[in-house]
Structures are given as C-alpha cells and as structure tokens.
Amino acid sequence: MTPAEINAFWLDEIGEKGWYARSDAVDATIRDRFQPAWEDAENLTRDWLGAPRDALAALILTDQFPRNMFRDDPRAFATDALALRIADAAINLGHDLAIPLPARQFFYLPFEHSESLSDQNRAVELIREFMGEESTRHAELHRDAIRAFGRFPWRNGALGRTNTPDEQRLLDAGGYGALVSGKVSLDAAGKLV
C-alpha cells in the first residue's frame, strides 16, 4: 500500500462530497482495500512524514478510514493516538500548509477527534486559523462537548461506557447532529439546554 493509493482513493474517488456521507458500500470498500494497511499502520506510516502528501495519507489511514471501517466498534478509535502523533509531527514540519483546502482539514481532525480538552483547544486554534468558518463551528462544537462531558457521548455505546443523564438527553435528541442543527445546545457552564 502506498500513500498515493490512499490519497487517490480518498481525495479523488470518494471526494469531498463523500467524506462525511454514511455509505455501507464505501465502508465495505475501505475495509476490503485498506484494512490490512490499517492493521500495519504503525509500521507502514513510519516513513511517511517526509513529504506532505505522504503525511496526509498516513492521517487518512489512521484517523479517517477506521471511522468508516468500524462504525459502532471500538476499533474506530484504535489508531487515534497514532494519528495524533502523526498530525503533531506533520504540522511541526509545516506539511499541513502545503496541502490545499479542503484536504488540509485531515491534519487537524485528529485533534478534533481527541477526548482531551487541550487537543480540542488546539483543533479550534488550527482550524480557525487555517480553515473556514463552517469548519471552525464544528471544531467548537466538538470542544464544547468535551468541555461539558469530558468525552464524546456518541462514542459511549461503541466503547461500552454508561451514559450520564445529560449525555442520554443529548443522544435522545440526536447526538452530535442535534448540536449541529441547534435542536439542543450547551450553555457557557457546559449544561445541555
């Protein structure tokens, strides 16, 4: 598996309109074509920091693909720590700025996917500086959820965690989608309103 194969699939074949659209067919294709590479990601991506597009492929493999391959399964988050390390190193090398929008976001999403408030704050800062207003809004919603709950409630089922009453209220209202639509919101104290 090469970085070029990963980028061609995700950036060209799937493209921006398909990145966040739920599709069982796309998920199956990713599993069929890329799961062996994902299983060896720690070794495979070791030498992929030398060039911006190679680092981009490493981030797609470790942060995006598992979310498609393993929906509602703990493996969806199994390479998050590796993705964070890759993203941090790649940003320190300036690789993110060598990748045009909208693909640049994949350098920042590992921070937005983290359940650490400091990573969330970094995601908001990076996305605010280098992405558009809509991306910043999503980063802020993720950060606010971590600030309120200390974790993402929409992961609780997959990770076998018990919901708090406020988390359950959020999930019953529609989870992250309810925050995006404004059906529910979090106040300044992090309480669900």
Coordinates of N, CA and C in Angstrom, one line a residue:
M1 N 0.9 -1.2 0.0 CA 0.0 0.0 0.0 C 0.9 1.2 0.0
T2 N 0.6 2.2 -0.9 CA 1.4 3.4 -0.9 C 0.5 4.6 -0.5
P3 N 1.2 5.7 -0.1 CA 0.4 6.9 0.2 C -0.4 7.4 -1.0
A4 N 0.2 7.2 -2.2 CA -0.5 7.7 -3.4 C -1.8 6.9 -3.6
E5 N -1.9 5.6 -3.3 CA -3.1 4.8 -3.5 C -4.2 5.3 -2.5
I6 N -3.8 5.6 -1.3 CA -4.7 6.1 -0.2 C -5.3 7.5 -0.7
N7 N -4.4 8.4 -1.1 CA -4.8 9.7 -1.5 C -5.7 9.6 -2.7
A8 N -5.4 8.8 -3.7 CA -6.2 8.7 -4.9 C -7.6 8.3 -4.5
F9 N -7.7 7.3 -3.7 CA -9.0 6.8 -3.3 C -9.8 7.8 -2.5
W10 N -9.2 8.4 -1.5 CA -10.0 9.3 -0.6 C -10.2 10.6 -1.2
L11 N -9.2 11.2 -1.8 CA -9.4 12.6 -2.4 C -10.1 12.6 -3.7
D12 N -9.8 11.6 -4.6 CA -10.3 11.6 -6.0 C -11.5 10.7 -6.1
E13 N -11.4 9.5 -5.7 CA -12.5 8.5 -5.9 C -13.7 8.9 -5.0
I14 N -13.5 9.1 -3.7 CA -14.6 9.4 -2.8 C -14.9 10.9 -2.9
G15 N -13.9 11.7 -2.7 CA -14.0 13.2 -2.8 C -14.8 13.8 -1.7
E16 N -14.7 15.1 -1.7 CA -15.2 15.9 -0.5 C -16.7 15.6 -0.3
K17 N -17.5 15.4 -1.3 CA -18.9 15.1 -1.0 C -19.2 13.8 -0.3
G18 N -18.2 12.9 -0.4 CA -18.4 11.6 0.2 C -17.7 11.4 1.5
W19 N -16.9 12.3 1.9 CA -16.1 12.2 3.1 C -17.0 12.0 4.4
Y20 N -18.1 12.6 4.4 CA -18.9 12.6 5.7 C -20.3 12.0 5.4
A21 N -20.5 11.4 4.2 CA -21.7 10.8 3.9 C -21.7 9.3 4.3
R22 N -22.6 8.9 5.1 CA -22.6 7.4 5.6 C -23.0 6.6 4.4
S23 N -22.1 5.6 4.1 CA -22.4 4.7 3.0 C -21.8 3.3 3.4
D24 N -22.7 2.3 3.4 CA -22.2 1.0 3.7 C -21.3 0.5 2.6
A25 N -21.6 0.8 1.4 CA -20.8 0.4 0.3 C -19.4 1.0 0.4
V26 N -19.3 2.3 0.7 CA -17.9 2.9 0.8 C -17.2 2.3 2.0
D27 N -17.9 2.1 3.1 CA -17.3 1.5 4.3 C -16.7 0.1 3.9
A28 N -17.5 -0.7 3.2 CA -17.0 -2.1 2.8 C -15.8 -2.0 1.9
T29 N -15.8 -1.0 1.0 CA -14.7 -0.9 0.1 C -13.4 -0.5 0.8
I30 N -13.6 0.4 1.8 CA -12.4 0.8 2.6 C -11.9 -0.5 3.4
R31 N -12.8 -1.2 4.0 CA -12.4 -2.5 4.7 C -11.6 -3.4 3.7
D32 N -12.2 -3.6 2.5 CA -11.6 -4.6 1.6 C -10.3 -4.1 1.1
R33 N -10.1 -2.8 0.8 CA -8.9 -2.3 0.2 C -7.9 -1.9 1.2
F34 N -8.3 -1.4 2.4 CA -7.3 -0.7 3.2 C -7.2 -1.3 4.6
Q35 N -8.0 -2.3 5.0 CA -7.9 -2.8 6.4 C -6.5 -3.4 6.7
P36 N -6.0 -4.2 5.7 CA -4.6 -4.7 6.0 C -3.6 -3.6 6.2
A37 N -3.7 -2.6 5.5 CA -2.7 -1.4 5.7 C -3.0 -0.8 7.0
W38 N -4.2 -0.6 7.4 CA -4.6 0.0 8.7 C -4.0 -0.9 9.8
E39 N -4.1 -2.2 9.7 CA -3.7 -3.1 10.7 C -2.1 -3.0 10.9
D40 N -1.4 -2.6 9.9 CA 0.0 -2.4 10.0 C 0.4 -1.0 9.9
A41 N -0.5 -0.1 10.3 CA -0.3 1.4 10.2 C 0.9 1.8 11.0
E42 N 1.1 1.3 12.1 CA 2.3 1.8 13.0 C 3.6 1.6 12.2
N43 N 3.8 0.5 11.5 CA 5.0 0.2 10.7 C 4.9 0.9 9.4
L44 N 3.8 0.8 8.8 CA 3.6 1.3 7.4 C 3.8 2.8 7.3
T45 N 3.3 3.6 8.3 CA 3.4 5.0 8.2 C 4.7 5.6 8.8
R46 N 5.5 4.8 9.3 CA 6.8 5.2 10.0 C 7.6 6.2 9.1
D47 N 7.6 5.9 7.8 CA 8.5 6.7 6.9 C 7.6 7.6 6.0
W48 N 6.4 7.9 6.4 CA 5.5 8.7 5.6 C 5.5 10.2 6.1
L49 N 6.4 10.6 6.9 CA 6.4 12.0 7.3 C 7.3 12.9 6.5
G50 N 8.0 12.3 5.5 CA 9.0 13.0 4.8 C 8.4 14.0 3.8
A51 N 7.2 13.8 3.4 CA 6.5 14.7 2.4 C 5.1 14.9 2.8
P52 N 4.6 16.1 2.5 CA 3.2 16.5 2.9 C 2.2 15.5 2.5
R53 N 2.2 15.1 1.2 CA 1.1 14.2 0.7 C 1.2 12.8 1.3
D54 N 2.4 12.4 1.7 CA 2.6 11.1 2.4 C 2.0 11.2 3.8
A55 N 2.3 12.3 4.5 CA 1.8 12.5 5.8 C 0.2 12.6 5.7
L56 N -0.3 13.2 4.7 CA -1.7 13.3 4.5 C -2.3 11.9 4.4
A57 N -1.7 11.0 3.7 CA -2.2 9.6 3.5 C -2.1 8.9 4.9
A58 N -1.0 9.1 5.6 CA -0.9 8.5 6.9 C -2.1 8.9 7.8
L59 N -2.5 10.2 7.8 CA -3.6 10.6 8.6 C -4.9 10.1 8.1
I60 N -5.1 10.0 6.8 CA -6.4 9.4 6.3 C -6.5 7.9 6.7
L61 N -5.4 7.2 6.6 CA -5.3 5.8 7.0 C -5.6 5.6 8.5
T62 N -5.1 6.4 9.4 CA -5.2 6.2 10.8 C -6.3 6.9 11.5
D63 N -6.8 8.0 10.9 CA -7.9 8.8 11.5 C -9.2 8.7 10.8
Q64 N -9.2 8.7 9.5 CA -10.5 8.6 8.8 C -11.0 7.2 8.5
F65 N -10.1 6.4 7.9 CA -10.5 5.1 7.5 C -11.1 4.2 8.6
P66 N -10.5 4.2 9.8 CA -11.1 3.4 10.9 C -12.5 3.8 11.3
R67 N -12.8 5.1 11.1 CA -14.2 5.6 11.4 C -15.2 5.0 10.4
N68 N -14.7 4.8 9.2 CA -15.6 4.1 8.2 C -15.6 2.6 8.4
M69 N -14.5 2.0 8.5 CA -14.4 0.6 8.6 C -15.1 0.0 9.8
F70 N -15.1 0.7 10.9 CA -15.5 0.1 12.1 C -16.6 0.9 12.9
R71 N -17.6 1.4 12.2 CA -18.6 2.1 12.8 C -19.2 1.4 14.0
D72 N -19.5 2.1 15.1 CA -20.1 1.5 16.3 C -19.2 0.3 16.8
D73 N -17.9 0.5 16.7 CA -17.0 -0.6 17.2 C -15.8 0.2 17.8
P74 N -15.2 -0.3 18.9 CA -14.1 0.4 19.5 C -12.9 0.5 18.5
R75 N -12.7 -0.3 17.6 CA -11.6 -0.2 16.6 C -11.7 1.1 15.8
A76 N -12.8 1.7 15.8 CA -12.9 3.0 15.1 C -12.0 4.1 15.7
F77 N -11.6 3.9 16.9 CA -10.8 4.8 17.6 C -9.4 4.3 18.0
A78 N -9.1 3.1 17.6 CA -7.9 2.4 18.0 C -6.6 3.0 17.5
T79 N -6.6 3.7 16.4 CA -5.4 4.4 16.0 C -5.4 5.9 16.2
D80 N -6.3 6.4 17.0 CA -6.4 7.8 17.3 C -5.1 8.4 17.9
A81 N -4.4 7.6 18.8 CA -3.2 8.1 19.4 C -2.1 8.2 18.3
L82 N -2.0 7.2 17.4 CA -1.1 7.3 16.4 C -1.3 8.4 15.4
A83 N -2.6 8.7 15.1 CA -3.0 9.8 14.2 C -2.6 11.1 14.9
L84 N -2.8 11.2 16.2 CA -2.4 12.5 16.9 C -0.9 12.7 16.8
R85 N -0.1 11.6 16.9 CA 1.4 11.8 16.8 C 1.8 12.2 15.4
I86 N 1.2 11.6 14.4 CA 1.5 11.9 13.0 C 1.1 13.4 12.8
A87 N -0.1 13.7 13.2 CA -0.6 15.1 12.9 C 0.3 16.1 13.6
D88 N 0.7 15.9 14.8 CA 1.6 16.8 15.5 C 2.9 17.0 14.8
A89 N 3.5 15.9 14.4 CA 4.8 15.9 13.7 C 4.7 16.6 12.4
A90 N 3.6 16.3 11.6 CA 3.4 16.8 10.3 C 3.2 18.3 10.4
I91 N 2.4 18.8 11.3 CA 2.2 20.2 11.5 C 3.5 20.9 11.9
N92 N 4.2 20.3 12.8 CA 5.5 20.9 13.2 C 6.5 21.0 12.0
L93 N 6.3 20.2 11.0 CA 7.1 20.3 9.7 C 6.5 21.2 8.7
G94 N 5.3 21.7 9.0 CA 4.6 22.6 8.0 C 3.9 21.9 6.9
H95 N 3.8 20.6 7.0 CA 3.2 19.8 5.9 C 1.7 20.2 5.7
D96 N 1.0 20.6 6.7 CA -0.4 21.0 6.6 C -0.6 22.1 5.6
L97 N 0.3 23.1 5.7 CA 0.2 24.3 4.9 C 0.6 24.0 3.4
A98 N 1.2 22.9 3.1 CA 1.5 22.5 1.7 C 0.3 21.8 1.1
I99 N -0.7 21.5 1.8 CA -1.9 20.8 1.3 C -3.0 21.8 1.2
P100 N -3.6 21.9 0.0 CA -4.7 22.9 -0.2 C -6.0 22.4 0.5
L101 N -6.8 23.4 0.7 CA -8.2 23.1 1.2 C -8.9 22.4 0.2
P102 N -9.9 21.5 0.5 CA -10.3 21.2 1.8 C -9.5 20.0 2.5
A103 N -8.6 19.4 1.7 CA -7.9 18.2 2.3 C -7.0 18.6 3.5
R104 N -6.7 19.8 3.6 CA -5.8 20.3 4.8 C -6.5 19.9 6.1
Q105 N -7.8 19.8 6.1 CA -8.5 19.5 7.4 C -8.0 18.2 8.0
F106 N -7.6 17.3 7.2 CA -7.2 16.0 7.8 C -6.0 16.0 8.7
F107 N -5.2 17.1 8.6 CA -4.1 17.3 9.6 C -4.6 17.8 10.9
Y108 N -5.8 18.4 11.0 CA -6.4 18.9 12.2 C -7.4 18.0 12.9
L109 N -8.0 17.2 12.1 CA -9.1 16.3 12.7 C -8.7 15.4 13.8
P110 N -7.4 14.9 13.8 CA -7.1 14.1 14.9 C -7.2 14.8 16.3
F111 N -6.9 16.1 16.3 CA -7.1 16.9 17.5 C -8.6 17.1 17.8
E112 N -9.4 17.3 16.8 CA -10.8 17.4 17.0 C -11.5 16.1 17.4
H113 N -10.9 15.0 17.0 CA -11.4 13.7 17.4 C -11.0 13.2 18.8
S114 N -10.0 13.9 19.4 CA -9.5 13.6 20.7 C -10.5 13.9 21.8
E115 N -10.4 13.1 22.9 CA -11.2 13.4 24.0 C -10.5 14.2 25.1
S116 N -9.4 14.8 24.7 CA -8.6 15.7 25.6 C -8.9 17.2 25.3
L117 N -9.2 17.9 26.3 CA -9.6 19.3 26.1 C -8.4 20.1 25.5
S118 N -7.2 19.8 25.9 CA -6.1 20.6 25.3 C -6.0 20.3 23.8
D119 N -6.2 19.0 23.4 CA -6.2 18.7 22.0 C -7.4 19.5 21.3
Q120 N -8.5 19.5 21.9 CA -9.7 20.2 21.4 C -9.4 21.7 21.2
N121 N -8.7 22.3 22.2 CA -8.4 23.7 22.1 C -7.4 23.9 20.9
R122 N -6.5 23.0 20.7 CA -5.5 23.1 19.6 C -6.3 23.0 18.3
A123 N -7.3 22.1 18.2 CA -8.0 21.9 17.0 C -8.7 23.2 16.6
V124 N -9.4 23.8 17.6 CA -10.1 25.1 17.4 C -9.1 26.1 16.9
E125 N -8.0 26.3 17.5 CA -7.0 27.3 17.1 C -6.5 27.0 15.6
L126 N -6.1 25.8 15.3 CA -5.6 25.5 14.0 C -6.7 25.7 12.9
I127 N -7.9 25.2 13.2 CA -9.0 25.2 12.2 C -9.4 26.7 12.0
R128 N -9.5 27.5 13.1 CA -9.9 28.9 13.0 C -8.8 29.6 12.1
E129 N -7.6 29.3 12.3 CA -6.5 30.0 11.5 C -6.4 29.5 10.1
F130 N -6.6 28.2 9.8 CA -6.3 27.7 8.5 C -7.4 27.1 7.7
M131 N -8.6 27.1 8.3 CA -9.8 26.6 7.6 C -10.9 27.6 7.6
G132 N -12.1 27.3 7.1 CA -13.2 28.2 7.1 C -14.0 28.3 8.3
E133 N -15.0 29.2 8.2 CA -15.9 29.4 9.3 C -16.7 28.2 9.7
E134 N -17.2 27.4 8.7 CA -18.0 26.2 9.0 C -17.2 25.2 9.7
S135 N -16.0 25.0 9.3 CA -15.1 24.0 9.9 C -14.8 24.4 11.4
T136 N -14.7 25.7 11.6 CA -14.4 26.2 12.9 C -15.6 26.0 13.8
R137 N -16.8 26.1 13.3 CA -18.0 25.9 14.1 C -18.1 24.4 14.5
H138 N -17.7 23.5 13.6 CA -17.7 22.1 14.0 C -16.6 21.8 15.1
A139 N -15.5 22.4 14.9 CA -14.4 22.2 15.9 C -14.9 22.8 17.3
E140 N -15.5 23.9 17.3 CA -16.0 24.5 18.6 C -17.1 23.6 19.2
L141 N -18.0 23.0 18.4 CA -19.0 22.1 18.9 C -18.3 20.8 19.6
H142 N -17.3 20.3 18.9 CA -16.6 19.2 19.5 C -15.9 19.6 20.8
R143 N -15.3 20.7 20.8 CA -14.6 21.2 22.0 C -15.6 21.4 23.1
D144 N -16.7 22.0 22.8 CA -17.8 22.2 23.8 C -18.3 20.9 24.4
A145 N -18.4 19.9 23.6 CA -18.9 18.6 24.1 C -17.9 18.0 25.1
I146 N -16.6 18.1 24.7 CA -15.6 17.6 25.6 C -15.5 18.5 26.9
R147 N -15.7 19.8 26.8 CA -15.7 20.6 28.0 C -16.9 20.3 28.9
A148 N -18.1 19.9 28.3 CA -19.3 19.6 29.0 C -19.2 18.2 29.6
F149 N -18.8 17.2 28.9 CA -18.9 15.8 29.3 C -17.6 15.1 29.6
G150 N -16.5 15.7 29.1 CA -15.2 15.1 29.3 C -14.9 14.0 28.3
R151 N -15.9 13.7 27.4 CA -15.8 12.7 26.4 C -16.9 12.9 25.4
F152 N -16.9 12.2 24.3 CA -17.9 12.3 23.3 C -19.0 11.3 23.6
P153 N -20.2 11.7 24.0 CA -21.3 10.8 24.4 C -21.6 9.8 23.2
W154 N -21.5 10.3 22.0 CA -21.9 9.5 20.8 C -20.9 8.3 20.6
R155 N -19.8 8.2 21.4 CA -18.9 7.1 21.4 C -19.2 6.1 22.5
N156 N -20.1 6.4 23.4 CA -20.3 5.6 24.6 C -20.7 4.2 24.3
G157 N -21.7 4.1 23.4 CA -22.2 2.7 23.0 C -21.0 1.8 22.5
A158 N -20.3 2.4 21.6 CA -19.2 1.6 20.9 C -18.1 1.2 22.0
L159 N -17.9 2.1 22.9 CA -16.8 1.9 23.9 C -17.3 1.2 25.2
G160 N -18.6 0.9 25.3 CA -19.1 0.2 26.4 C -19.2 1.1 27.7
R161 N -19.4 2.4 27.4 CA -19.5 3.4 28.6 C -20.9 3.6 28.9
T162 N -21.2 3.8 30.1 CA -22.6 4.2 30.6 C -22.8 5.7 30.4
N163 N -24.0 6.0 29.8 CA -24.3 7.4 29.7 C -24.7 8.1 31.0
T164 N -24.3 9.3 31.2 CA -24.9 10.1 32.3 C -26.2 10.6 31.8
P165 N -27.1 11.1 32.7 CA -28.4 11.6 32.3 C -28.3 12.7 31.2
D166 N -27.4 13.6 31.4 CA -27.2 14.7 30.3 C -26.8 14.1 29.0
E167 N -25.8 13.2 29.1 CA -25.4 12.5 27.8 C -26.6 11.8 27.2
Q168 N -27.4 11.1 28.0 CA -28.5 10.4 27.4 C -29.5 11.4 26.8
R169 N -29.7 12.5 27.4 CA -30.6 13.5 26.8 C -30.1 14.0 25.5
L170 N -28.8 14.2 25.4 CA -28.2 14.7 24.1 C -28.4 13.6 23.1
L171 N -28.1 12.3 23.4 CA -28.2 11.2 22.5 C -29.7 11.1 22.0
D172 N -30.6 11.2 23.0 CA -32.0 11.1 22.7 C -32.5 12.2 21.7
A173 N -31.8 13.3 21.8 CA -32.2 14.5 21.0 C -31.6 14.4 19.6
G174 N -30.6 13.4 19.4 CA -30.0 13.3 18.1 C -28.5 13.4 18.1
G175 N -27.9 13.4 19.3 CA -26.4 13.4 19.4 C -25.8 14.6 18.8
Y176 N -24.6 14.4 18.1 CA -23.9 15.5 17.5 C -24.7 16.2 16.5
G177 N -25.6 15.5 15.8 CA -26.4 16.2 14.8 C -27.4 17.2 15.4
A178 N -27.8 16.9 16.7 CA -28.7 17.8 17.4 C -27.9 19.1 17.8
L179 N -26.6 19.0 18.1 CA -25.8 20.2 18.3 C -25.6 21.0 17.1
V180 N -25.4 20.3 16.0 CA -25.1 21.0 14.7 C -26.4 21.7 14.3
S181 N -27.5 21.1 14.4 CA -28.8 21.7 13.9 C -29.3 22.8 14.9
G182 N -28.8 22.8 16.1 CA -29.3 23.8 17.1 C -30.5 23.3 17.8
K183 N -30.9 22.0 17.6 CA -32.0 21.4 18.3 C -31.7 21.5 19.8
V184 N -30.5 21.2 20.2 CA -30.0 21.4 21.6 C -28.7 22.1 21.5
S185 N -28.4 22.7 22.7 CA -27.1 23.4 22.7 C -26.5 23.3 24.1
L186 N -25.3 23.7 24.3 CA -24.6 23.6 25.6 C -24.4 25.1 26.0
D187 N -24.8 25.4 27.3 CA -24.6 26.8 27.7 C -23.1 27.0 28.2
A188 N -22.9 28.2 28.6 CA -21.5 28.5 29.0 C -20.9 27.7 30.1
A189 N -21.8 27.1 30.9 CA -21.4 26.2 32.0 C -21.3 24.8 31.5
G190 N -21.6 24.5 30.3 CA -21.5 23.2 29.7 C -22.7 22.4 30.0
K191 N -23.8 23.0 30.4 CA -25.1 22.3 30.6 C -25.9 22.2 29.3
L192 N -26.6 21.2 29.2 CA -27.4 20.9 28.0 C -28.7 21.8 28.1
V193 N -29.0 22.6 27.1 CA -30.2 23.4 27.0 C -30.9 23.2 25.7

